[in-house]
mmCIF file of C-alpha atoms in Angstrom:
data_model
loop_
_atom_site.group_PDB
_atom_site.id
_atom_site.type_symbol
_atom_site.label_atom_id
_atom_site.label_comp_id
_atom_site.label_asym_id
_atom_site.label_seq_id
_atom_site.Cartn_x
_atom_site.Cartn_y
_atom_site.Cartn_z
ATOM 1 C CA MET A 1 33.541 -85.103 25.900
ATOM 2 C CA ILE A 2 33.169 -88.092 23.014
ATOM 3 C CA LEU A 3 29.363 -87.378 21.718
ATOM 4 C CA VAL A 4 27.803 -90.299 20.272
ATOM 5 C CA THR A 5 24.338 -90.662 19.067
ATOM 6 C CA GLY A 6 22.347 -93.512 17.801
ATOM 7 C CA GLY A 7 23.647 -95.410 21.214
ATOM 8 C CA THR A 8 20.532 -97.415 21.910
ATOM 9 C CA GLY A 9 21.283 -99.459 18.202
ATOM 10 C CA LEU A 10 23.568 -101.982 17.704
ATOM 11 C CA VAL A 11 27.059 -100.083 16.503
ATOM 12 C CA GLY A 12 25.988 -96.642 18.862
ATOM 13 C CA ALA A 13 25.397 -99.110 21.960
ATOM 14 C CA HIS A 14 29.027 -101.158 21.021
ATOM 15 C CA LEU A 15 31.016 -97.869 20.752
ATOM 16 C CA LEU A 16 29.994 -96.559 23.846
ATOM 17 C CA LEU A 17 31.313 -100.096 25.713
ATOM 18 C CA HIS A 18 34.512 -99.647 23.508
ATOM 19 C CA LEU A 19 35.065 -95.937 24.619
ATOM 20 C CA VAL A 20 34.371 -96.309 28.280
ATOM 21 C CA GLU A 21 36.620 -99.855 28.629
ATOM 22 C CA ASN A 22 39.140 -97.241 27.358
ATOM 23 C CA GLY A 23 38.690 -94.744 30.042
ATOM 24 C CA LYS A 24 36.475 -92.222 27.083
ATOM 25 C CA SER A 25 34.803 -89.288 28.577
ATOM 26 C CA VAL A 26 31.432 -89.925 27.074
ATOM 27 C CA ARG A 27 28.458 -88.652 26.386
ATOM 28 C CA ALA A 28 25.341 -90.263 24.519
ATOM 29 C CA ILE A 29 22.407 -89.155 23.751
ATOM 30 C CA TYR A 30 18.740 -91.192 23.643
ATOM 31 C CA ARG A 31 14.970 -90.187 22.472
ATOM 32 C CA THR A 32 13.499 -92.542 25.106
ATOM 33 C CA ALA A 33 14.465 -93.980 28.506
ATOM 34 C CA THR A 34 13.365 -97.380 27.439
ATOM 35 C CA SER A 35 15.811 -97.504 24.435
ATOM 36 C CA ILE A 36 18.189 -97.275 27.590
ATOM 37 C CA GLU A 37 17.631 -100.280 28.453
ATOM 38 C CA LYS A 38 18.964 -101.882 25.310
ATOM 39 C CA THR A 39 22.582 -100.592 25.481
ATOM 40 C CA LYS A 40 22.449 -102.268 29.577
ATOM 41 C CA ASN A 41 21.656 -105.280 28.821
ATOM 42 C CA LEU A 42 24.389 -105.324 25.895
ATOM 43 C CA PHE A 43 26.619 -103.770 28.675
ATOM 44 C CA SER A 44 25.291 -106.946 30.558
ATOM 45 C CA ILE A 45 25.811 -109.966 28.485
ATOM 46 C CA TYR A 46 29.621 -108.377 27.886
ATOM 47 C CA HIS A 47 29.282 -108.172 31.630
ATOM 48 C CA LYS A 48 30.586 -104.464 31.853
ATOM 49 C CA SER A 49 27.416 -103.553 33.787
ATOM 50 C CA ASN A 50 29.242 -101.567 35.868
ATOM 51 C CA LEU A 51 30.952 -99.971 32.464
ATOM 52 C CA PHE A 52 26.977 -98.529 31.717
ATOM 53 C CA GLU A 53 27.069 -96.224 34.825
ATOM 54 C CA LYS A 54 30.591 -94.062 33.089
ATOM 55 C CA ILE A 55 28.096 -92.882 29.992
ATOM 56 C CA GLU A 56 26.663 -89.887 30.070
ATOM 57 C CA TRP A 57 23.032 -89.727 29.419
ATOM 58 C CA LEU A 58 21.254 -86.760 28.137
ATOM 59 C CA GLU A 59 17.766 -87.018 26.053
ATOM 60 C CA ALA A 60 17.768 -85.153 23.051
ATOM 61 C CA ASP A 61 17.372 -85.404 19.163
ATOM 62 C CA ILE A 62 18.933 -84.870 16.515
ATOM 63 C CA LEU A 63 16.391 -83.790 14.840
ATOM 64 C CA ASP A 64 15.956 -81.291 17.838
ATOM 65 C CA ILE A 65 17.686 -78.426 17.751
ATOM 66 C CA PRO A 66 17.453 -76.497 21.098
ATOM 67 C CA SER A 67 18.526 -80.094 22.730
ATOM 68 C CA LEU A 68 21.716 -80.255 19.986
ATOM 69 C CA GLU A 69 22.506 -77.765 21.943
ATOM 70 C CA ILE A 70 23.057 -78.416 24.858
ATOM 71 C CA ALA A 71 24.362 -82.411 23.648
ATOM 72 C CA PHE A 72 27.330 -80.475 21.784
ATOM 73 C CA GLN A 73 28.952 -78.914 25.436
ATOM 74 C CA ASN A 74 32.421 -78.933 25.916
ATOM 75 C CA VAL A 75 32.116 -81.876 23.326
ATOM 76 C CA ASP A 76 36.105 -82.466 20.956
ATOM 77 C CA TYR A 77 34.285 -85.279 19.240
ATOM 78 C CA VAL A 78 31.820 -86.475 17.748
ATOM 79 C CA TYR A 79 30.758 -90.177 16.244
ATOM 80 C CA HIS A 80 27.451 -89.940 14.587
ATOM 81 C CA CYS A 81 26.290 -93.464 14.602
ATOM 82 C CA ALA A 82 22.782 -92.475 15.028
ATOM 83 C CA ALA A 83 20.118 -93.042 11.880
ATOM 84 C CA LEU A 84 16.243 -94.483 11.277
ATOM 85 C CA ILE A 85 16.646 -97.137 9.335
ATOM 86 C CA SER A 86 13.755 -99.230 7.234
ATOM 87 C CA PHE A 87 12.442 -100.318 4.009
ATOM 88 C CA ASP A 88 9.234 -99.647 4.254
ATOM 89 C CA PRO A 89 8.395 -96.908 1.301
ATOM 90 C CA LYS A 90 5.684 -95.760 3.331
ATOM 91 C CA ASP A 91 8.403 -94.823 6.244
ATOM 92 C CA GLU A 92 10.473 -92.372 2.862
ATOM 93 C CA ASP A 93 9.964 -89.528 4.614
ATOM 94 C CA ALA A 94 10.406 -90.317 8.061
ATOM 95 C CA ILE A 95 14.313 -91.610 6.624
ATOM 96 C CA ARG A 96 14.750 -88.465 4.968
ATOM 97 C CA LYS A 97 14.127 -86.747 7.681
ATOM 98 C CA THR A 98 15.922 -88.211 10.018
ATOM 99 C CA ASN A 99 18.656 -89.512 8.094
ATOM 100 C CA ILE A 100 19.310 -86.534 5.664
ATOM 101 C CA GLU A 101 18.203 -84.142 7.774
ATOM 102 C CA GLY A 102 19.319 -85.213 10.950
ATOM 103 C CA THR A 103 23.234 -85.855 10.343
ATOM 104 C CA ALA A 104 22.353 -81.660 8.761
ATOM 105 C CA ASN A 105 22.095 -80.880 12.005
ATOM 106 C CA ILE A 106 24.945 -82.778 13.626
ATOM 107 C CA VAL A 107 27.196 -81.174 10.894
ATOM 108 C CA ASN A 108 25.910 -77.486 11.864
ATOM 109 C CA PHE A 109 26.564 -78.293 15.067
ATOM 110 C CA CYS A 110 29.760 -79.540 14.653
ATOM 111 C CA LEU A 111 30.860 -76.425 12.795
ATOM 112 C CA ALA A 112 29.142 -74.244 14.732
ATOM 113 C CA TYR A 113 31.247 -75.245 18.181
ATOM 114 C CA ASN A 114 34.906 -76.416 16.561
ATOM 115 C CA ILE A 115 34.728 -80.080 16.579
ATOM 116 C CA LYS A 116 38.197 -81.323 16.724
ATOM 117 C CA LYS A 117 37.217 -84.579 14.107
ATOM 118 C CA MET A 118 33.422 -85.988 13.121
ATOM 119 C CA LEU A 119 33.087 -89.696 12.353
ATOM 120 C CA PHE A 120 29.763 -90.706 9.823
ATOM 121 C CA VAL A 121 29.126 -94.356 9.967
ATOM 122 C CA SER A 122 26.854 -94.189 6.584
ATOM 123 C CA SER A 123 26.458 -97.744 4.478
ATOM 124 C CA ILE A 124 27.788 -99.722 1.528
ATOM 125 C CA ALA A 125 23.857 -98.822 0.337
ATOM 126 C CA ALA A 126 24.766 -95.637 -0.370
ATOM 127 C CA LEU A 127 29.082 -96.858 -1.976
ATOM 128 C CA GLY A 128 28.727 -96.220 -5.811
ATOM 129 C CA ASP A 129 27.376 -98.742 -8.385
ATOM 130 C CA PRO A 130 29.495 -100.436 -11.030
ATOM 131 C CA ASN A 131 29.302 -99.770 -14.581
ATOM 132 C CA ALA A 132 29.163 -102.577 -16.743
ATOM 133 C CA ALA A 133 33.271 -103.083 -16.620
ATOM 134 C CA GLU A 134 33.391 -102.943 -13.358
ATOM 135 C CA THR A 135 32.511 -106.736 -11.097
ATOM 136 C CA ILE A 136 33.685 -104.725 -7.669
ATOM 137 C CA ILE A 137 32.493 -102.186 -5.654
ATOM 138 C CA SER A 138 34.643 -99.024 -4.111
ATOM 139 C CA GLU A 139 35.018 -95.783 -2.039
ATOM 140 C CA THR A 140 35.311 -94.143 -5.412
ATOM 141 C CA THR A 141 32.942 -95.814 -7.622
ATOM 142 C CA GLU A 142 29.939 -93.076 -8.578
ATOM 143 C CA TRP A 143 27.150 -93.282 -7.616
ATOM 144 C CA ASN A 144 24.364 -93.519 -10.577
ATOM 145 C CA PRO A 145 21.015 -91.654 -9.890
ATOM 146 C CA GLU A 146 19.974 -93.275 -12.697
ATOM 147 C CA LYS A 147 18.920 -96.394 -10.789
ATOM 148 C CA PRO A 148 16.958 -97.593 -8.659
ATOM 149 C CA HIS A 149 18.061 -97.419 -5.218
ATOM 150 C CA SER A 150 16.239 -97.044 -1.808
ATOM 151 C CA ASP A 151 14.751 -94.507 0.164
ATOM 152 C CA TYR A 152 17.316 -96.032 2.885
ATOM 153 C CA ALA A 153 20.201 -96.094 0.467
ATOM 154 C CA ILE A 154 19.370 -92.434 -1.384
ATOM 155 C CA SER A 155 19.349 -91.037 2.439
ATOM 156 C CA LYS A 156 22.556 -92.422 3.303
ATOM 157 C CA TYR A 157 24.286 -90.870 0.188
ATOM 158 C CA GLY A 158 21.666 -87.961 1.035
ATOM 159 C CA ALA A 159 23.801 -88.082 4.253
ATOM 160 C CA GLU A 160 27.194 -88.186 3.698
ATOM 161 C CA MET A 161 26.408 -85.470 1.112
ATOM 162 C CA GLU A 162 25.398 -83.025 4.085
ATOM 163 C CA VAL A 163 28.906 -84.665 5.682
ATOM 164 C CA TRP A 164 30.659 -83.261 2.978
ATOM 165 C CA ARG A 165 29.745 -80.083 2.878
ATOM 166 C CA GLY A 166 30.531 -79.938 6.699
ATOM 167 C CA GLN A 167 34.511 -80.559 5.694
ATOM 168 C CA GLN A 168 34.345 -77.941 2.410
ATOM 169 C CA GLU A 169 33.261 -75.479 5.291
ATOM 170 C CA GLY A 170 36.238 -76.659 7.460
ATOM 171 C CA LEU A 171 35.428 -79.879 9.530
ATOM 172 C CA ASP A 172 37.623 -82.696 9.748
ATOM 173 C CA VAL A 173 35.227 -85.996 8.659
ATOM 174 C CA LEU A 174 35.792 -89.413 8.104
ATOM 175 C CA ILE A 175 32.641 -91.951 7.063
ATOM 176 C CA VAL A 176 32.775 -95.186 7.233
ATOM 177 C CA ASN A 177 30.664 -97.993 5.272
ATOM 178 C CA PRO A 178 29.870 -100.947 7.071
ATOM 179 C CA GLY A 179 28.257 -103.881 4.914
ATOM 180 C CA ILE A 180 25.610 -106.262 6.890
ATOM 181 C CA ILE A 181 26.804 -105.812 10.705
ATOM 182 C CA ILE A 182 26.944 -108.638 12.956
ATOM 183 C CA GLY A 183 26.760 -108.341 16.321
ATOM 184 C CA PRO A 184 24.840 -109.528 19.248
ATOM 185 C CA GLY A 185 22.008 -107.402 22.060
ATOM 186 C CA PHE A 186 19.793 -106.388 18.857
ATOM 187 C CA GLN A 187 18.403 -109.681 17.953
ATOM 188 C CA GLU A 188 14.606 -108.014 16.411
ATOM 189 C CA GLN A 189 15.668 -105.197 14.474
ATOM 190 C CA GLY A 190 18.893 -104.845 10.999
ATOM 191 C CA SER A 191 20.835 -107.922 11.173
ATOM 192 C CA GLY A 192 19.924 -109.045 14.290
ATOM 193 C CA ALA A 193 16.453 -110.562 12.643
ATOM 194 C CA LEU A 194 18.149 -113.038 10.818
ATOM 195 C CA PHE A 195 19.847 -115.194 13.349
ATOM 196 C CA SER A 196 16.198 -114.500 14.994
ATOM 197 C CA ALA A 197 14.493 -115.709 12.278
ATOM 198 C CA VAL A 198 16.775 -118.891 12.117
ATOM 199 C CA ALA A 199 16.474 -119.590 15.132
ATOM 200 C CA LYS A 200 12.605 -119.920 14.706
ATOM 201 C CA GLY A 201 12.765 -122.210 11.675
ATOM 202 C CA MET A 202 13.761 -119.756 8.609
ATOM 203 C CA PRO A 203 12.545 -121.635 5.601
ATOM 204 C CA PHE A 204 14.668 -120.164 2.653
ATOM 205 C CA TYR A 205 17.567 -118.970 1.346
ATOM 206 C CA THR A 206 19.162 -116.793 -1.403
ATOM 207 C CA LEU A 207 22.042 -116.790 -3.088
ATOM 208 C CA GLY A 208 22.418 -112.611 -3.414
ATOM 209 C CA THR A 209 25.957 -112.022 -1.746
ATOM 210 C CA THR A 210 26.857 -108.212 0.208
ATOM 211 C CA GLY A 211 29.668 -107.176 2.114
ATOM 212 C CA PHE A 212 29.408 -108.845 6.056
ATOM 213 C CA VAL A 213 31.088 -107.579 9.053
ATOM 214 C CA ALA A 214 31.578 -107.866 12.407
ATOM 215 C CA VAL A 215 30.304 -104.723 14.761
ATOM 216 C CA SER A 216 34.066 -105.421 16.966
ATOM 217 C CA ASP A 217 35.968 -104.476 13.833
ATOM 218 C CA VAL A 218 33.004 -101.886 12.457
ATOM 219 C CA VAL A 219 33.710 -100.445 16.889
ATOM 220 C CA GLU A 220 37.565 -101.005 16.592
ATOM 221 C CA MET A 221 38.143 -99.814 13.391
ATOM 222 C CA SER A 222 36.343 -96.648 14.043
ATOM 223 C CA VAL A 223 38.227 -95.803 17.086
ATOM 224 C CA LYS A 224 40.901 -96.183 14.675
ATOM 225 C CA LEU A 225 39.976 -93.549 11.759
ATOM 226 C CA MET A 226 39.409 -91.436 15.093
ATOM 227 C CA ALA A 227 42.677 -91.812 16.460
ATOM 228 C CA SER A 228 44.788 -91.373 13.682
ATOM 229 C CA ASP A 229 45.847 -88.538 11.321
ATOM 230 C CA ILE A 230 43.749 -89.856 9.036
ATOM 231 C CA LYS A 231 39.816 -87.231 7.791
ATOM 232 C CA ASN A 232 38.325 -86.436 5.468
ATOM 233 C CA GLU A 233 38.379 -89.658 3.147
ATOM 234 C CA ARG A 234 36.023 -92.939 2.848
ATOM 235 C CA PHE A 235 35.855 -96.535 4.325
ATOM 236 C CA THR A 236 34.446 -99.447 3.009
ATOM 237 C CA LEU A 237 33.776 -101.572 6.349
ATOM 238 C CA ILE A 238 33.753 -105.765 4.646
ATOM 239 C CA GLU A 239 34.957 -108.555 6.300
ATOM 240 C CA ASN A 240 34.426 -110.275 2.766
ATOM 241 C CA ASN A 241 31.364 -110.655 0.456
ATOM 242 C CA TYR A 242 29.997 -113.846 1.475
ATOM 243 C CA SER A 243 26.251 -114.606 0.299
ATOM 244 C CA PHE A 244 22.891 -115.045 2.612
ATOM 245 C CA GLN A 245 22.854 -119.156 2.400
ATOM 246 C CA GLU A 246 25.996 -119.703 3.552
ATOM 247 C CA ILE A 247 25.551 -116.685 6.028
ATOM 248 C CA LEU A 248 22.434 -118.559 7.191
ATOM 249 C CA ASN A 249 23.718 -122.016 7.190
ATOM 250 C CA CYS A 250 25.944 -120.177 9.348
ATOM 251 C CA ILE A 251 23.785 -119.833 12.232
ATOM 252 C CA ALA A 252 21.542 -122.096 11.687
ATOM 253 C CA ASP A 253 24.836 -124.461 12.383
ATOM 254 C CA SER A 254 25.806 -122.409 15.073
ATOM 255 C CA LEU A 255 22.624 -122.348 17.242
ATOM 256 C CA GLN A 256 22.011 -125.466 15.867
ATOM 257 C CA VAL A 257 19.346 -125.861 13.688
ATOM 258 C CA LYS A 258 18.368 -126.535 10.445
ATOM 259 C CA ARG A 259 19.100 -124.763 7.912
ATOM 260 C CA PRO A 260 17.140 -123.129 5.374
ATOM 261 C CA GLN A 261 16.325 -125.233 2.336
ATOM 262 C CA TRP A 262 13.551 -124.421 0.197
ATOM 263 C CA HIS A 263 15.746 -122.485 -2.306
ATOM 264 C CA ALA A 264 14.160 -118.370 -3.403
ATOM 265 C CA THR A 265 15.041 -117.434 -6.380
ATOM 266 C CA PRO A 266 14.539 -114.128 -7.460
ATOM 267 C CA ILE A 267 10.743 -114.581 -9.256
ATOM 268 C CA VAL A 268 10.056 -116.148 -5.996
ATOM 269 C CA MET A 269 11.197 -113.381 -3.691
ATOM 270 C CA LYS A 270 8.707 -111.119 -6.441
ATOM 271 C CA VAL A 271 5.280 -112.517 -5.702
ATOM 272 C CA PHE A 272 6.762 -112.386 -1.971
ATOM 273 C CA TRP A 273 7.147 -108.679 -1.791
ATOM 274 C CA ARG A 274 3.909 -108.253 -3.748
ATOM 275 C CA ILE A 275 1.867 -110.729 -1.251
ATOM 276 C CA ASP A 276 3.107 -108.520 0.993
ATOM 277 C CA TRP A 277 2.597 -105.393 -0.286
ATOM 278 C CA PHE A 278 -1.184 -106.651 -0.828
ATOM 279 C CA LEU A 279 -0.763 -108.007 2.697
ATOM 280 C CA ASN A 280 -0.013 -105.105 4.060
ATOM 281 C CA THR A 281 -2.609 -101.841 2.031
ATOM 282 C CA PHE A 282 -5.480 -104.653 2.925
ATOM 283 C CA LEU A 283 -5.000 -106.776 5.929
ATOM 284 C CA PHE A 284 -3.021 -103.901 7.479
ATOM 285 C CA GLN A 285 0.280 -106.517 7.967
ATOM 286 C CA LYS A 286 3.350 -104.791 9.097
ATOM 287 C CA ARG A 287 5.664 -105.125 5.820
ATOM 288 C CA LYS A 288 8.451 -107.638 6.030
ATOM 289 C CA VAL A 289 9.738 -107.811 2.527
ATOM 290 C CA SER A 290 9.424 -104.915 0.134
ATOM 291 C CA ARG A 291 10.470 -104.928 -3.839
ATOM 292 C CA ALA A 292 14.376 -103.210 -2.995
ATOM 293 C CA SER A 293 14.681 -105.367 0.143
ATOM 294 C CA ALA A 294 13.436 -108.546 -2.313
ATOM 295 C CA LYS A 295 15.954 -107.434 -4.692
ATOM 296 C CA ALA A 296 18.644 -107.572 -2.621
ATOM 297 C CA SER A 297 18.058 -110.564 -1.250
ATOM 298 C CA TYR A 298 19.169 -112.015 -4.943
ATOM 299 C CA SER A 299 21.729 -109.638 -5.879
ATOM 300 C CA LYS A 300 25.431 -110.379 -5.985
ATOM 301 C CA SER A 301 27.106 -106.998 -5.165
ATOM 302 C CA ASN A 302 30.763 -107.124 -3.710
ATOM 303 C CA TYR A 303 33.340 -104.179 -2.161
ATOM 304 C CA ASP A 304 36.414 -103.751 -1.876
ATOM 305 C CA ASN A 305 38.468 -103.380 1.532
ATOM 306 C CA THR A 306 41.560 -103.237 0.318
ATOM 307 C CA LYS A 307 42.000 -99.370 1.285
ATOM 308 C CA ILE A 308 41.180 -99.877 5.009
ATOM 309 C CA LYS A 309 43.581 -102.479 5.394
ATOM 310 C CA THR A 310 46.140 -100.442 3.855
ATOM 311 C CA ALA A 311 45.743 -97.753 5.832
ATOM 312 C CA LEU A 312 45.549 -98.553 8.819
ATOM 313 C CA ASN A 313 47.411 -102.148 8.618
ATOM 314 C CA ILE A 314 44.895 -104.882 10.014
ATOM 315 C CA ASP A 315 42.630 -108.033 9.480
ATOM 316 C CA PHE A 316 39.082 -108.192 9.999
ATOM 317 C CA LYS A 317 37.473 -111.245 12.245
ATOM 318 C CA SER A 318 36.189 -113.997 9.643
ATOM 319 C CA VAL A 319 32.071 -113.585 9.976
ATOM 320 C CA LYS A 320 31.682 -117.081 10.179
ATOM 321 C CA GLU A 321 33.146 -117.164 13.332
ATOM 322 C CA TYR A 322 32.547 -114.031 15.359
ATOM 323 C CA CYS A 323 28.521 -115.408 14.594
ATOM 324 C CA ASN A 324 29.715 -118.207 16.037
ATOM 325 C CA GLN A 325 32.011 -116.763 18.332
ATOM 326 C CA ILE A 326 28.084 -115.070 19.499
ATOM 327 C CA LEU A 327 26.062 -117.788 19.852
ATOM 328 C CA ASN A 328 28.065 -120.199 21.625
ATOM 329 C CA PRO A 329 31.444 -117.572 24.047
ATOM 330 C CA HIS A 330 32.446 -120.068 25.522
ATOM 331 C CA SER A 331 32.734 -122.599 23.197
#
């Protein structure tokens, strides 16, 4: 039996589809019945609705110990995909509690139930900080606690520390660090919001650079790693490093809508997040841009995918081609 946490999110839902397609016995945990509908909708997008019933769903929470005791019964392998993703500073406590304490709980249960192997879906946000002589970020780049990091990045780094603690106590583990994950079915959250924003006529772009990856590659490589003899390693999962302008233009072209025309410079983004803070603080509007996300939009970070390509002898799908495939599946 395989246990998947976060099965109602982008990676977890695609992972569930992949596993049941390949005849695996799968259990997924959920917090609310309505959240399962997102995964069910994803199966229908791929015309695989008949496979949805093969998943054993169990109501549980990674912060609720009694429910996890039931979830771990007769489990051999664990994919830990559950996480709280937010760049709103007001969510700091919830992010750290969910992502760090929740991961610690999963690790503890893996140890207690003698799980054969656990794979944790982390993020490139938890990778290290390059020094002045470095231009590429890899699995060996050291984390510098003196440098500023978003609450999300800190929570993912803290979660990884819990995973390595489990490894020191005898658990076989794997960590994957995906870049910004592109995929269908979750258009109002995470990277899916990019598609929605462009479709609505997003007017501006930034020239920041980061790593992007197709969700299908994250799933395929995670499954291959789990099935291999590889253990106690971490792997950066990115197809390539792109500017936000390139990706936004690609999405706009696939949607056949106008490309974002206005370059939001670093100065503009600094003004933007301050206005956003004011609207949130005094008019109670939902945060759209935090200081950390504004900085990320114009920062140029480049990641190295050599390790995973060498380990699995595998190539990534082109993110640009995948964007078009998502939006035009029959083209």
